[in-house]
Coordinates of C-alpha atoms in Angstrom, one line a residue:
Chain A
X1 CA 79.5 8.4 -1.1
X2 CA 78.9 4.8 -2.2
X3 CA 79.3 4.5 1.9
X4 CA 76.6 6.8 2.6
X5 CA 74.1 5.4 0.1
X6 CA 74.6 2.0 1.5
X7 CA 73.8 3.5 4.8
X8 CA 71.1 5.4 3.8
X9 CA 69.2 2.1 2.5
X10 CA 70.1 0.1 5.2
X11 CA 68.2 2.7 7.5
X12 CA 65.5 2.7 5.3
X13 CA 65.4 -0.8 5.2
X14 CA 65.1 -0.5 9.2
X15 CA 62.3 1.5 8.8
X16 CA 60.0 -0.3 6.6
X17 CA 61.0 -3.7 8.8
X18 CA 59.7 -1.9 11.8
X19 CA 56.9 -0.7 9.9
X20 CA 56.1 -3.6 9.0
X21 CA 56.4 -5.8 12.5
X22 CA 54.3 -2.8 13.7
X23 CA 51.6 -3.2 11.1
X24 CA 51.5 -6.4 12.2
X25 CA 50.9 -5.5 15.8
X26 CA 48.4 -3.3 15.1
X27 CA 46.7 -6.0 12.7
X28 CA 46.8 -8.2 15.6
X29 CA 45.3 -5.8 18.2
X30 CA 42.8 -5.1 15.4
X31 CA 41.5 -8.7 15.5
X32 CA 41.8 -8.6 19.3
X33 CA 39.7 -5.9 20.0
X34 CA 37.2 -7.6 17.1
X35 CA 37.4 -11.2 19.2
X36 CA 36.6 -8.8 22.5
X37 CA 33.5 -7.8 20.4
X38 CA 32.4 -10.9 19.2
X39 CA 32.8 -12.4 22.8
X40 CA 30.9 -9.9 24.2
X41 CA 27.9 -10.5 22.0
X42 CA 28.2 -14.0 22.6
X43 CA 28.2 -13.0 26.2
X44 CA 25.1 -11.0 25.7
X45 CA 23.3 -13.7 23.6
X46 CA 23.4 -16.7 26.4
X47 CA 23.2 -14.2 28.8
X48 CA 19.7 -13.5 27.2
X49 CA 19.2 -16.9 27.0
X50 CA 19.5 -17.5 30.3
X51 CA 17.4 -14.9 31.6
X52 CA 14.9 -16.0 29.5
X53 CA 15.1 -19.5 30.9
X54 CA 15.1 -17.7 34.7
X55 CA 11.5 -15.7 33.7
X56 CA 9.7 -18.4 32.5
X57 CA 10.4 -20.8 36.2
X58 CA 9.9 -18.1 37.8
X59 CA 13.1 -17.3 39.7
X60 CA 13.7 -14.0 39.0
X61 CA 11.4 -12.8 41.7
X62 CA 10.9 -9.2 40.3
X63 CA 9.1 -10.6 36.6
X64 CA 6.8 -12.4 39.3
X65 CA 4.5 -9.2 39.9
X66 CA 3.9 -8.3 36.2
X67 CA 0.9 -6.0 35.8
X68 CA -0.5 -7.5 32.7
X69 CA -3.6 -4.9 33.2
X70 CA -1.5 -2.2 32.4
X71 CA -1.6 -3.6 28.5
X72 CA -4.7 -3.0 27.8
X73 CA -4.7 -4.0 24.0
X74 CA -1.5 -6.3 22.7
X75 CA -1.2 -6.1 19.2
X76 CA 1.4 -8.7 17.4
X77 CA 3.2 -7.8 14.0
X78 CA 4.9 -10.5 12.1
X79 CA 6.1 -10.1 8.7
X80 CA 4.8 -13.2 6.2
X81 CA 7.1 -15.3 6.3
X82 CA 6.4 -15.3 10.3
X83 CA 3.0 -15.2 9.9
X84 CA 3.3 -18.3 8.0
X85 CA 4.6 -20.6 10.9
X86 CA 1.0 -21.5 12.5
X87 CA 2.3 -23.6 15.2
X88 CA 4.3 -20.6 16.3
X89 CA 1.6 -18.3 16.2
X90 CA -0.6 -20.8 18.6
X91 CA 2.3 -21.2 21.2
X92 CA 2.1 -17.4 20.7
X93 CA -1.1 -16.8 21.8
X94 CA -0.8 -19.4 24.4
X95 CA 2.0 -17.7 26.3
X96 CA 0.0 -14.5 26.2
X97 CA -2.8 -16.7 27.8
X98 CA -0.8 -17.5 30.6
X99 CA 0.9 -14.2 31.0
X100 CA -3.2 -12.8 31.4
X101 CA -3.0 -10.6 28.3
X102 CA -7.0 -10.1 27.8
X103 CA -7.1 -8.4 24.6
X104 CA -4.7 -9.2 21.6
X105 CA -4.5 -8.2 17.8
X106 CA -2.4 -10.3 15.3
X107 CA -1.8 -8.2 12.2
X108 CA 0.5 -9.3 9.1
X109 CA 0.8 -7.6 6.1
X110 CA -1.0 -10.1 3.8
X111 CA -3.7 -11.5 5.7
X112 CA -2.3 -14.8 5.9
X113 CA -2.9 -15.1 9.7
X114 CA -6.8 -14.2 8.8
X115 CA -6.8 -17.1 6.2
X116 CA -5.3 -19.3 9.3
X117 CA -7.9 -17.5 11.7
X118 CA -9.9 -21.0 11.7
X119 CA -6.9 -23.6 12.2
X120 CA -5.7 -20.8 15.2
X121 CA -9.0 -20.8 16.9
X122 CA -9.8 -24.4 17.1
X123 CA -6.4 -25.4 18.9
X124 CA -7.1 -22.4 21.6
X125 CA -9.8 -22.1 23.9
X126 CA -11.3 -19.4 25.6
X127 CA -10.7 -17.2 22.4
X128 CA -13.1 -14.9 21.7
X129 CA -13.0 -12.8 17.8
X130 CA -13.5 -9.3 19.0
X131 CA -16.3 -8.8 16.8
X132 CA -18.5 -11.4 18.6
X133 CA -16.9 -10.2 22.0
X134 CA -17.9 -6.7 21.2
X135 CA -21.3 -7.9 20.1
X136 CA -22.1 -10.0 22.8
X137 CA -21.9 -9.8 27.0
X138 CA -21.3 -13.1 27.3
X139 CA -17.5 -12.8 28.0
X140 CA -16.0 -15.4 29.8
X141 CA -14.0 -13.9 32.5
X142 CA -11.0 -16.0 31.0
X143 CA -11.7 -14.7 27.7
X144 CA -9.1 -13.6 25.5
X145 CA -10.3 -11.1 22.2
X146 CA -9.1 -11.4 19.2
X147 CA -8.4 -9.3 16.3
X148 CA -6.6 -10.3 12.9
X149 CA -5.6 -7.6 10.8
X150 CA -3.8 -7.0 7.5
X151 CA -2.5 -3.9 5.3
X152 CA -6.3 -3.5 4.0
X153 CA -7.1 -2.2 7.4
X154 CA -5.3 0.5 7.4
X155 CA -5.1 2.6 4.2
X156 CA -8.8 1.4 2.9
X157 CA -10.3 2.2 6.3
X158 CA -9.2 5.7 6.7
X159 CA -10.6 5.7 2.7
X160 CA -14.0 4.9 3.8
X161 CA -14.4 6.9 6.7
X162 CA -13.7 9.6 5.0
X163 CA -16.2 8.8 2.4
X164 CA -18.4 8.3 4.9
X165 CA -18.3 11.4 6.0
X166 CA -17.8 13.2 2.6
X167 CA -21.4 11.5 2.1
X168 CA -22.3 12.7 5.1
X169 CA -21.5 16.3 5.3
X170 CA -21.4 17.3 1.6
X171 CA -24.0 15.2 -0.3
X172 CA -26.9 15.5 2.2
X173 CA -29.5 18.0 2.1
X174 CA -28.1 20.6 4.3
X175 CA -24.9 21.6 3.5
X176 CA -23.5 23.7 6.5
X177 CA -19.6 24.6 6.9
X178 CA -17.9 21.4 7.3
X179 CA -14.6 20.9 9.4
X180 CA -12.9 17.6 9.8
X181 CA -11.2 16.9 13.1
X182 CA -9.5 13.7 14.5
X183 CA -12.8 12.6 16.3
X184 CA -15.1 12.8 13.2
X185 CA -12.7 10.5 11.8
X186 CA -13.5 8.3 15.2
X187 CA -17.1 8.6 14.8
X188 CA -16.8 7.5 11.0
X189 CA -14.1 4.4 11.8
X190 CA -17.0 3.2 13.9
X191 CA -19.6 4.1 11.5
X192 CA -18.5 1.8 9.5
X193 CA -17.2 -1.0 11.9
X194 CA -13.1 -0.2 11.3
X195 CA -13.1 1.4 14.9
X196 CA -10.3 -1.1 17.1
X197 CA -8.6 0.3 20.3
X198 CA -4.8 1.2 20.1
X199 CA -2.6 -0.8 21.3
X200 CA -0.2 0.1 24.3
X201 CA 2.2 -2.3 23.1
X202 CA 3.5 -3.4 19.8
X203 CA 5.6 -6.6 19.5
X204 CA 7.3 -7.2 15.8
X205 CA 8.5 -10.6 15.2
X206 CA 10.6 -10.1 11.6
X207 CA 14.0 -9.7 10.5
X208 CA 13.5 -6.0 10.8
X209 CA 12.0 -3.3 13.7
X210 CA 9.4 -2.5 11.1
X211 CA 5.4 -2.1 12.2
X212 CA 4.8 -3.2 8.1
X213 CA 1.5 -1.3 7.4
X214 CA -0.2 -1.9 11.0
X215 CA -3.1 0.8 10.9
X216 CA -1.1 4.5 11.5
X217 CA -4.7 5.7 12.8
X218 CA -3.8 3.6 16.1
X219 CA -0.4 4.2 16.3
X220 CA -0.4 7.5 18.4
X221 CA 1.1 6.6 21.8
X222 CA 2.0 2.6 21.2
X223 CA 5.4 1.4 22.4
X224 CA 7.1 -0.3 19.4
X225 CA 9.1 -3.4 20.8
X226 CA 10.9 -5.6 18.7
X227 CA 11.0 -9.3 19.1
X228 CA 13.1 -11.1 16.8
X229 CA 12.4 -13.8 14.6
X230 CA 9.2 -15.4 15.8
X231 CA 10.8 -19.2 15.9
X232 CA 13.4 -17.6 18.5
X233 CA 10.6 -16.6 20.8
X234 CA 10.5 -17.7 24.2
X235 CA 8.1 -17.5 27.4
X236 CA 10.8 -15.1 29.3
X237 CA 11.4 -12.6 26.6
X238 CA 7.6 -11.9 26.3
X239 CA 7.3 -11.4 29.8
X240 CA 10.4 -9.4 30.1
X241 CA 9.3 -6.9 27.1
X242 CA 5.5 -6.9 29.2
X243 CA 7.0 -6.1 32.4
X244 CA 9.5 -3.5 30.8
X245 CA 6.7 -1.5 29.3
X246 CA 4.7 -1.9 33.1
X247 CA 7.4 -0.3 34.5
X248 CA 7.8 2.7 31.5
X249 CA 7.2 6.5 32.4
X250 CA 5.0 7.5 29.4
X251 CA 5.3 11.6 29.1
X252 CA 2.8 11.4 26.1
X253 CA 4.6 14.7 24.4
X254 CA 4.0 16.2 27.8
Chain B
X1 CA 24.5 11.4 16.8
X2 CA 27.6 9.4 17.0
X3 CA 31.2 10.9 16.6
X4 CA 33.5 7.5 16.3
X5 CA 37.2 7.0 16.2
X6 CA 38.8 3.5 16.2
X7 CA 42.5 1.8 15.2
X8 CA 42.8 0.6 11.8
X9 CA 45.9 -1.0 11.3
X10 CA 46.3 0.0 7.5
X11 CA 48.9 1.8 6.7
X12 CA 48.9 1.9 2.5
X13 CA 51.7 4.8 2.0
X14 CA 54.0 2.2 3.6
X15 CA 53.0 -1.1 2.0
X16 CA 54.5 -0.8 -1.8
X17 CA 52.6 -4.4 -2.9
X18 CA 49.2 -2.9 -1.2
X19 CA 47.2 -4.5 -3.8
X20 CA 44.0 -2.9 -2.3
X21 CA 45.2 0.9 -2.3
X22 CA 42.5 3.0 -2.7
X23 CA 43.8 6.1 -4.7
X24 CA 40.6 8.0 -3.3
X25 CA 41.6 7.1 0.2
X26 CA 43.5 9.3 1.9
X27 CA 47.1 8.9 1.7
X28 CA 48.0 9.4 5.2
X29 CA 47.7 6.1 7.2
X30 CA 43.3 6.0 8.7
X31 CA 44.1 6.3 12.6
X32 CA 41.0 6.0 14.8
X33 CA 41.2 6.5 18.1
X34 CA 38.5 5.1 20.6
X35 CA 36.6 7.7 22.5
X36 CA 35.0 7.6 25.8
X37 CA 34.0 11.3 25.4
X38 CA 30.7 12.9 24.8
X39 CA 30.4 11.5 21.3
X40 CA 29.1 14.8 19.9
X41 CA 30.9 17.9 21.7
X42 CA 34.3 16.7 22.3
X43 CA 35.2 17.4 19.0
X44 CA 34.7 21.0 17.5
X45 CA 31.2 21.7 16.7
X46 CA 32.1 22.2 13.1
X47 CA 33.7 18.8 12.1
X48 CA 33.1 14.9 13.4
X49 CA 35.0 11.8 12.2
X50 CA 33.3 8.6 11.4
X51 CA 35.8 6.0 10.4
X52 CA 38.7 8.0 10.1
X53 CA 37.7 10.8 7.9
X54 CA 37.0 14.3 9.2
X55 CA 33.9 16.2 8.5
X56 CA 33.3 19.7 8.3
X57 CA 29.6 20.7 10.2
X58 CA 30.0 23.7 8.9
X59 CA 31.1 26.1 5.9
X60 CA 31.6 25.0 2.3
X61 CA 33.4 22.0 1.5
X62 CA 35.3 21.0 -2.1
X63 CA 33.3 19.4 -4.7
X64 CA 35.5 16.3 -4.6
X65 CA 34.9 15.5 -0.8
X66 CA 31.1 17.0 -1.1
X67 CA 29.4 13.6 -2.0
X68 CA 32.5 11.0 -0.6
X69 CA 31.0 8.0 1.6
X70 CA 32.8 7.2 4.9
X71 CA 34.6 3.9 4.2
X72 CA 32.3 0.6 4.5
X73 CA 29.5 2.5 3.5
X74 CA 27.8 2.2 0.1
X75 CA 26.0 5.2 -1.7
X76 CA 23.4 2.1 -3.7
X77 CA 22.9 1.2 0.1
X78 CA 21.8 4.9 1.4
X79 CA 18.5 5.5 2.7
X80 CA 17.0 8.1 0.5
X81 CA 14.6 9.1 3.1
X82 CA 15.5 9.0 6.5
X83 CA 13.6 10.4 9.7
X84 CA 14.7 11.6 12.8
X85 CA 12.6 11.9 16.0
X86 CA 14.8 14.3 18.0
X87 CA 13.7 13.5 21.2
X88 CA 15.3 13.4 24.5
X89 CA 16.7 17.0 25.1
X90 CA 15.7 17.5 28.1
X91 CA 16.8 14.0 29.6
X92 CA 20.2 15.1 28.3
X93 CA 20.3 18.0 30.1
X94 CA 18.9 17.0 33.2
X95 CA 21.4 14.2 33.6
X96 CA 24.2 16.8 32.8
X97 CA 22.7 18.9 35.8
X98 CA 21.7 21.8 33.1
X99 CA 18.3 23.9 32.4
X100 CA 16.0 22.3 29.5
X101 CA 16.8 25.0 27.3
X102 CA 20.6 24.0 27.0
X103 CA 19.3 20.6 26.2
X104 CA 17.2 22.4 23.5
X105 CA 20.3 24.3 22.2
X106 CA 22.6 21.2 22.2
X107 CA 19.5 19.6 20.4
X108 CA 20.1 22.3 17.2
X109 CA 23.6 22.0 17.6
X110 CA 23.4 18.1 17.2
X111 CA 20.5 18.7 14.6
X112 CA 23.1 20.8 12.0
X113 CA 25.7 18.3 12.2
X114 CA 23.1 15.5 11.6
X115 CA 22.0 17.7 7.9
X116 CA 25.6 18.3 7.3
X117 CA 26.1 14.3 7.7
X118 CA 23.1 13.5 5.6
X119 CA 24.3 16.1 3.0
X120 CA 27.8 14.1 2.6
X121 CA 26.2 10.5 2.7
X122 CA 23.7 11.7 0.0
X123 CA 20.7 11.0 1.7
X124 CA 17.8 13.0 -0.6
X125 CA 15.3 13.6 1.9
X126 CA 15.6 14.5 5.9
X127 CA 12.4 14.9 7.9
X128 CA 13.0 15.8 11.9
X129 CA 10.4 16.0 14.1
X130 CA 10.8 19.3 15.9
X131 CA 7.5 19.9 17.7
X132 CA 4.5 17.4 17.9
X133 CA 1.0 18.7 18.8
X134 CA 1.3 17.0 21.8
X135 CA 4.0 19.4 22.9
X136 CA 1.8 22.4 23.4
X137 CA 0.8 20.7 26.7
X138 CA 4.2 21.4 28.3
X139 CA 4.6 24.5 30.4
X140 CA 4.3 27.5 28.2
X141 CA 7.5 29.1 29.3
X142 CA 8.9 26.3 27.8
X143 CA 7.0 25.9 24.5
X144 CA 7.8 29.7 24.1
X145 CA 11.3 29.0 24.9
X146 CA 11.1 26.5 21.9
X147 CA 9.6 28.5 19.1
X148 CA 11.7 31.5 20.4
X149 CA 14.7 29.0 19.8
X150 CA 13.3 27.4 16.3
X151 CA 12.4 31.3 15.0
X152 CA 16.4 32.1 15.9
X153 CA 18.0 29.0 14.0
X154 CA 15.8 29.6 10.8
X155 CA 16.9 32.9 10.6
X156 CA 20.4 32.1 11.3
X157 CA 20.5 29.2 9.1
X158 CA 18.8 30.5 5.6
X159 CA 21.9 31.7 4.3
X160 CA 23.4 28.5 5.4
X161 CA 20.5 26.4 3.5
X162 CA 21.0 28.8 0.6
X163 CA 24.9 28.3 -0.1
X164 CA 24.1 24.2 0.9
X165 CA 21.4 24.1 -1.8
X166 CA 19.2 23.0 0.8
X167 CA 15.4 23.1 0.0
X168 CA 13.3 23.4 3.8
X169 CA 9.7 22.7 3.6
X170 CA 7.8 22.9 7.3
X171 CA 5.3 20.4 7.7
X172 CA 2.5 20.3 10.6
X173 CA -0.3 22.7 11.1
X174 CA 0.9 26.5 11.3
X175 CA -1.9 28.0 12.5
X176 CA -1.0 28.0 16.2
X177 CA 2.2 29.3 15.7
X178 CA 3.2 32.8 16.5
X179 CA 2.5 35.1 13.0
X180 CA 5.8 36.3 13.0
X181 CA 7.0 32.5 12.7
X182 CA 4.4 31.9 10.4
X183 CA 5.9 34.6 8.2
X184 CA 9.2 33.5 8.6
X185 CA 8.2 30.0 8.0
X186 CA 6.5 31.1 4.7
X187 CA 9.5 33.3 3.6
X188 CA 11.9 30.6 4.5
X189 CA 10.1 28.1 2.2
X190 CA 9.2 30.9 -0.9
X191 CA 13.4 31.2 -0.5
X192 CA 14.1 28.2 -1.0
X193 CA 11.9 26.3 -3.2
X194 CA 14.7 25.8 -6.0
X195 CA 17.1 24.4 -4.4
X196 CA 17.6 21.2 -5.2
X197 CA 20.1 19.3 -2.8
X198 CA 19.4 17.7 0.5
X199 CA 15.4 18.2 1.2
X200 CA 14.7 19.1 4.8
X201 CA 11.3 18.7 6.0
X202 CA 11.1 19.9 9.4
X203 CA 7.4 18.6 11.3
X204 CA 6.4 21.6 13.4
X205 CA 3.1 21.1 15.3
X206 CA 2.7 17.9 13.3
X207 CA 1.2 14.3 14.4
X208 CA 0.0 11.5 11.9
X209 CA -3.8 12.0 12.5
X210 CA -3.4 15.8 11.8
X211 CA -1.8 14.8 8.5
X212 CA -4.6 12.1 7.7
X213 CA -7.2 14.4 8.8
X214 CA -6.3 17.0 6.5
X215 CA -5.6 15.0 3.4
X216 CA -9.2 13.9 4.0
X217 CA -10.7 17.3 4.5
X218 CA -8.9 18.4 1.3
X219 CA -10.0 16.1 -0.8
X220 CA -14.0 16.1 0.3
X221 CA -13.6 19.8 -0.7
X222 CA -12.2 19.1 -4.0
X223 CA -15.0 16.3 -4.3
X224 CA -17.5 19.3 -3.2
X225 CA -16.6 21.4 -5.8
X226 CA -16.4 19.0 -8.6
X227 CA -13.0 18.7 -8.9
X228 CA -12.8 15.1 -8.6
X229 CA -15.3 12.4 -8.7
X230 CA -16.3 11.1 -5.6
X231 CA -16.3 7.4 -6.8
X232 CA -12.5 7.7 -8.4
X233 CA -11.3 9.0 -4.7
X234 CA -9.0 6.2 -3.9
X235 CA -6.0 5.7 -1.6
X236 CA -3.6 6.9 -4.3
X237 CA -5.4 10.0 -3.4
X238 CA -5.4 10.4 0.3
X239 CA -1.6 9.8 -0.2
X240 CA -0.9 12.8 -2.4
X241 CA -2.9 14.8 0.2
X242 CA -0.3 14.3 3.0
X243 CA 1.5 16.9 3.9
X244 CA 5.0 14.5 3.4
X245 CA 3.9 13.9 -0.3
X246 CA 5.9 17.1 -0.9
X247 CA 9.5 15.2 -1.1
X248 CA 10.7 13.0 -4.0
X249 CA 10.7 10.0 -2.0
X250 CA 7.9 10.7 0.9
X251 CA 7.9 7.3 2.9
X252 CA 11.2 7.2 5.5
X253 CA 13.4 3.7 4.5
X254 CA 15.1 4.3 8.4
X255 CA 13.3 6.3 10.8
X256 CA 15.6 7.4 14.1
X257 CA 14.8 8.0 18.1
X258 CA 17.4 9.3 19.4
X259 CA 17.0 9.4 23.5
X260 CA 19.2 7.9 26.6
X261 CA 22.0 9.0 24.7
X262 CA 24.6 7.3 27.5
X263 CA 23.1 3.9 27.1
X264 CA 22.8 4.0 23.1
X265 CA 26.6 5.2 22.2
X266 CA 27.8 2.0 24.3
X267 CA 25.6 0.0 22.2
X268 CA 26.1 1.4 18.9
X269 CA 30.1 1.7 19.4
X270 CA 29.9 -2.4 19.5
X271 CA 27.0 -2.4 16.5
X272 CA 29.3 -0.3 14.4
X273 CA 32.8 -1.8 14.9
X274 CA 31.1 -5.3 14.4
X275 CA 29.9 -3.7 11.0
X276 CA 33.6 -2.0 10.3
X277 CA 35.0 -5.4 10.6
X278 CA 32.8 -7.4 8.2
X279 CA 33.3 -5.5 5.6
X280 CA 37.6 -5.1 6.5
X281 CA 37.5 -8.9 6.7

């Protein structure tokens, strides 16, 4: 008997070493498949990198024919702390220059790219603000439009158009049967100088694939692309996410 | 909707200095097993693992397991609002060689086990976008197809809802629905109105402008008949208006696309066993 027990927790003794050698395999193989990971995103990263580098000299033939017409209106998110880095912002808007975007809206959340609107202007030329360009003809054919925006011009601007046309409909003279549809709420936007196109394409340079308050009114159909952190941004990614959007099938719900 | 199974190499029952035994764990040994399947119909319909733990999709489950977190996850770091956008149904099915409507159907299928996930993680509020206005310019066969397929689930599903405490509010403007989905819709909501789990808002002929526009319309009636001052109209006001005010928490912390479903399980297979490993490590 004494035999038997001794036996008995030798086997089990067996056991837990080979348990334990195969924990240790399967820790091992763990950390493997996690290196495999890690090397993969690393792969991905300069691979990105390198791309990027390709676009901009213009060796990958096929970014050559970009459509840059097909983006009709551009418009730029970046959260504050982005919005912060003017320099950025300029080489921004210069690469958009180059790549022939014609029509461009920066938006942050706090305004802080409107209080920067002079310092951005002066170091770019053939910049237009798209309320002189709307007022005037005298468009350069080099022209680039632009629009700042900020949280304000979203909420507050659906707020007065629909006081506009609470004024309008219900506090006039004749009161007939009012019904509000998408394009009274147009008409009134404009009324009251908050109409701006939609954009086709949205670009969000932030920690996070968040649009941060841009107007919803304008959101409909946009393609929401997201960048990265705005000091990371390079000539090839911006024509890479242009092209890609070129080359998208929109079925609009259809 | 991702069904994921990987190797862990943790085997507590064996270990008996395991400082970091989790009595709540289970006690078998986690096993996860990688998977180059169909993420979502390999498994039975009722039930999907996510790190090792099986989930029921279906039937009751015991209070104990009812609000349990898959491991690495963090019920202070849940969404309480998340949206899903289920789009991409028929892509599915076309690349499988099948008619839209099984795309549709797989879409419903995939669309309970997604509730039945947020039910366990404790999410508080679901919204799915079903059907967007702009929908009712597809062929009508298949927008009949659709509501025919939406006016099934509901009725299958209320008992469901019921016994899940589930409380369904439709969003999105009814009146070009059929009646008889209108009634159902209506009866479906009346039924249950107290129930105060997971709250589903489903957006049927819904869009953002629609929303906006009727949030204004309302309140320049209210306005009109003296209900509210014109001058204390703010945008506190247009927001209580929307149709998604009607949840606890109305604004989505994680909204969700799901389409190219081949493409995005590759990617999120990597994106999630980076994540498992942080928080093993």
């Amino acid at each position: 008997m004494y035999l038997g027990d001794e036996m008995h927790k030798a086997k089990a003794m067996t056991w837990y070493r080979i348990a334990q050698i195969g924990n240790l395999g399967l820790l091992l193989l763990w950390h493997f498949v996690h290196l495999i990971v890690n090397l993969w995103y690393f792969a991905l990263g300069l691979g990105q990198t390198l791309e990027s580098y390709l676009i901009s000299r213009g060796l990958l033939k096929r970014y050559n024919s970009l459509d840059s017409n097909r983006v009709r209106y551009l418009a730029v998110v970046m959260d504050s702390k982005e919005a912060g880095q003017t320099s950025e912002v300029i080489k921004l808007l210069q690469h958009l220059e180059d790549i022939g975007i014609k029509h461009v809206c920066l938006y942050d959340p706090e305004g802080l790219l409107k209080k920067s609107k002079e310092a951005i202007l002066e170091k770019l030329t053939y910049v237009k603000l798209y309320e002189e360009a709307t007022k005037s003809d005298s468009l350069v054919r080099k022209d680039i439009t632009l629009e700042f925006a900020s949280f304000s011009d979203g909420k507050k601007a659906v707020l007065k158009a629909a006081n506009y046309l609470f004024k309008k409909n219900y506090l006039c003279e004749e009161q007939k049967e009012f019904v509000c549809t998408e394009s009274h709420i147009d008409e009134a936007l404009k009324a009251i100088g908050c109409a701006r196109p939609d954009p086709d394409l949205l670009l969000v340079y932030g920690p996070a694939r968040c649009h941060l308050g841009f107007p919803a009114w304008r959101l409909r159909y946009t393609e929401i692309v997201h960048m990265g952190p705005l000091k990371s941004m390079k000539f090839g990614s911006l024509i890479k996410a242009i092209y890609n959007f070129t080359k998208v099938h929109q079925n609009y719900g259809t | 909707m991702l069904s994921l199974s990987a190797q862990l190499p943790l085997t507590p029952s064996l270990r008996p200095d395991n400082p970091t035994h989790n009595p709540k764990l289970n006690s078998k040994p986690t096993h996860l097993r990688i998977s180059t399947k169909d993420p979502i119909f390999t498994h039975h319909q009722d039930e999907f693992h996510i790190a090792g733990k099986k989930y029921p999709g279906a039937g009751d489950l015991p209070e104990d397991e009812k609000m349990s977190l898959p491991a690495g996850l963090r019920r202070e770091w849940m969404p309480e609002h998340v949206a899903v956008i289920m789009d991409g149904n028929r892509r599915w099915a076309r690349m499988r060689g099948l008619p839209s409507g099984s795309g549709y159907e797989a879409g419903i299928r995939a669309f309970r086990v997604l509730v039945e996930l947020c039910r366990n993680c404790g999410i508080r509020v679901l919204t799915v976008f079903a059907f967007s206005s702009d929908n009712w310019l597809r062929p009508k066969m298949e927008v009949d197809l659709l509501l025919n397929l939406f006016e099934t689930s509901i009725k299958a599903e209320v008992d469901n809802f019921m016994r899940k405490d589930i409380k369904v509010s439709i969003i999105g403007d009814p009146s070009k629905l059929p009646m008889s989905l209108q009634h159902l819709i209506e009866r479906l909501e009346e039924t249950t109105k107290h129930n105060c789990g997971l709250h589903l808002l489903v957006a049927v002929n819904y869009s953002g402008k629609y929303d906006i526009v009727q949030a204004c319309q309302t309140i320049a009636q209210k306005a009109k008949d003296g209900l509210i001052e014109p001058e204390d109209i703010n945008e506190l006001y247009v927001e209580q208006e929307l149709k998604t005010n009607c949840a606890e928490y109305p604004y989505p912390d994680l909204l969700i696309r799901t389409s190219e479903a081949e493409t995005l399980w590759w990617i999120q297979t990597i994106k999630y066993y980076r994540t498992l490993y942080g928080h093993c490590s």
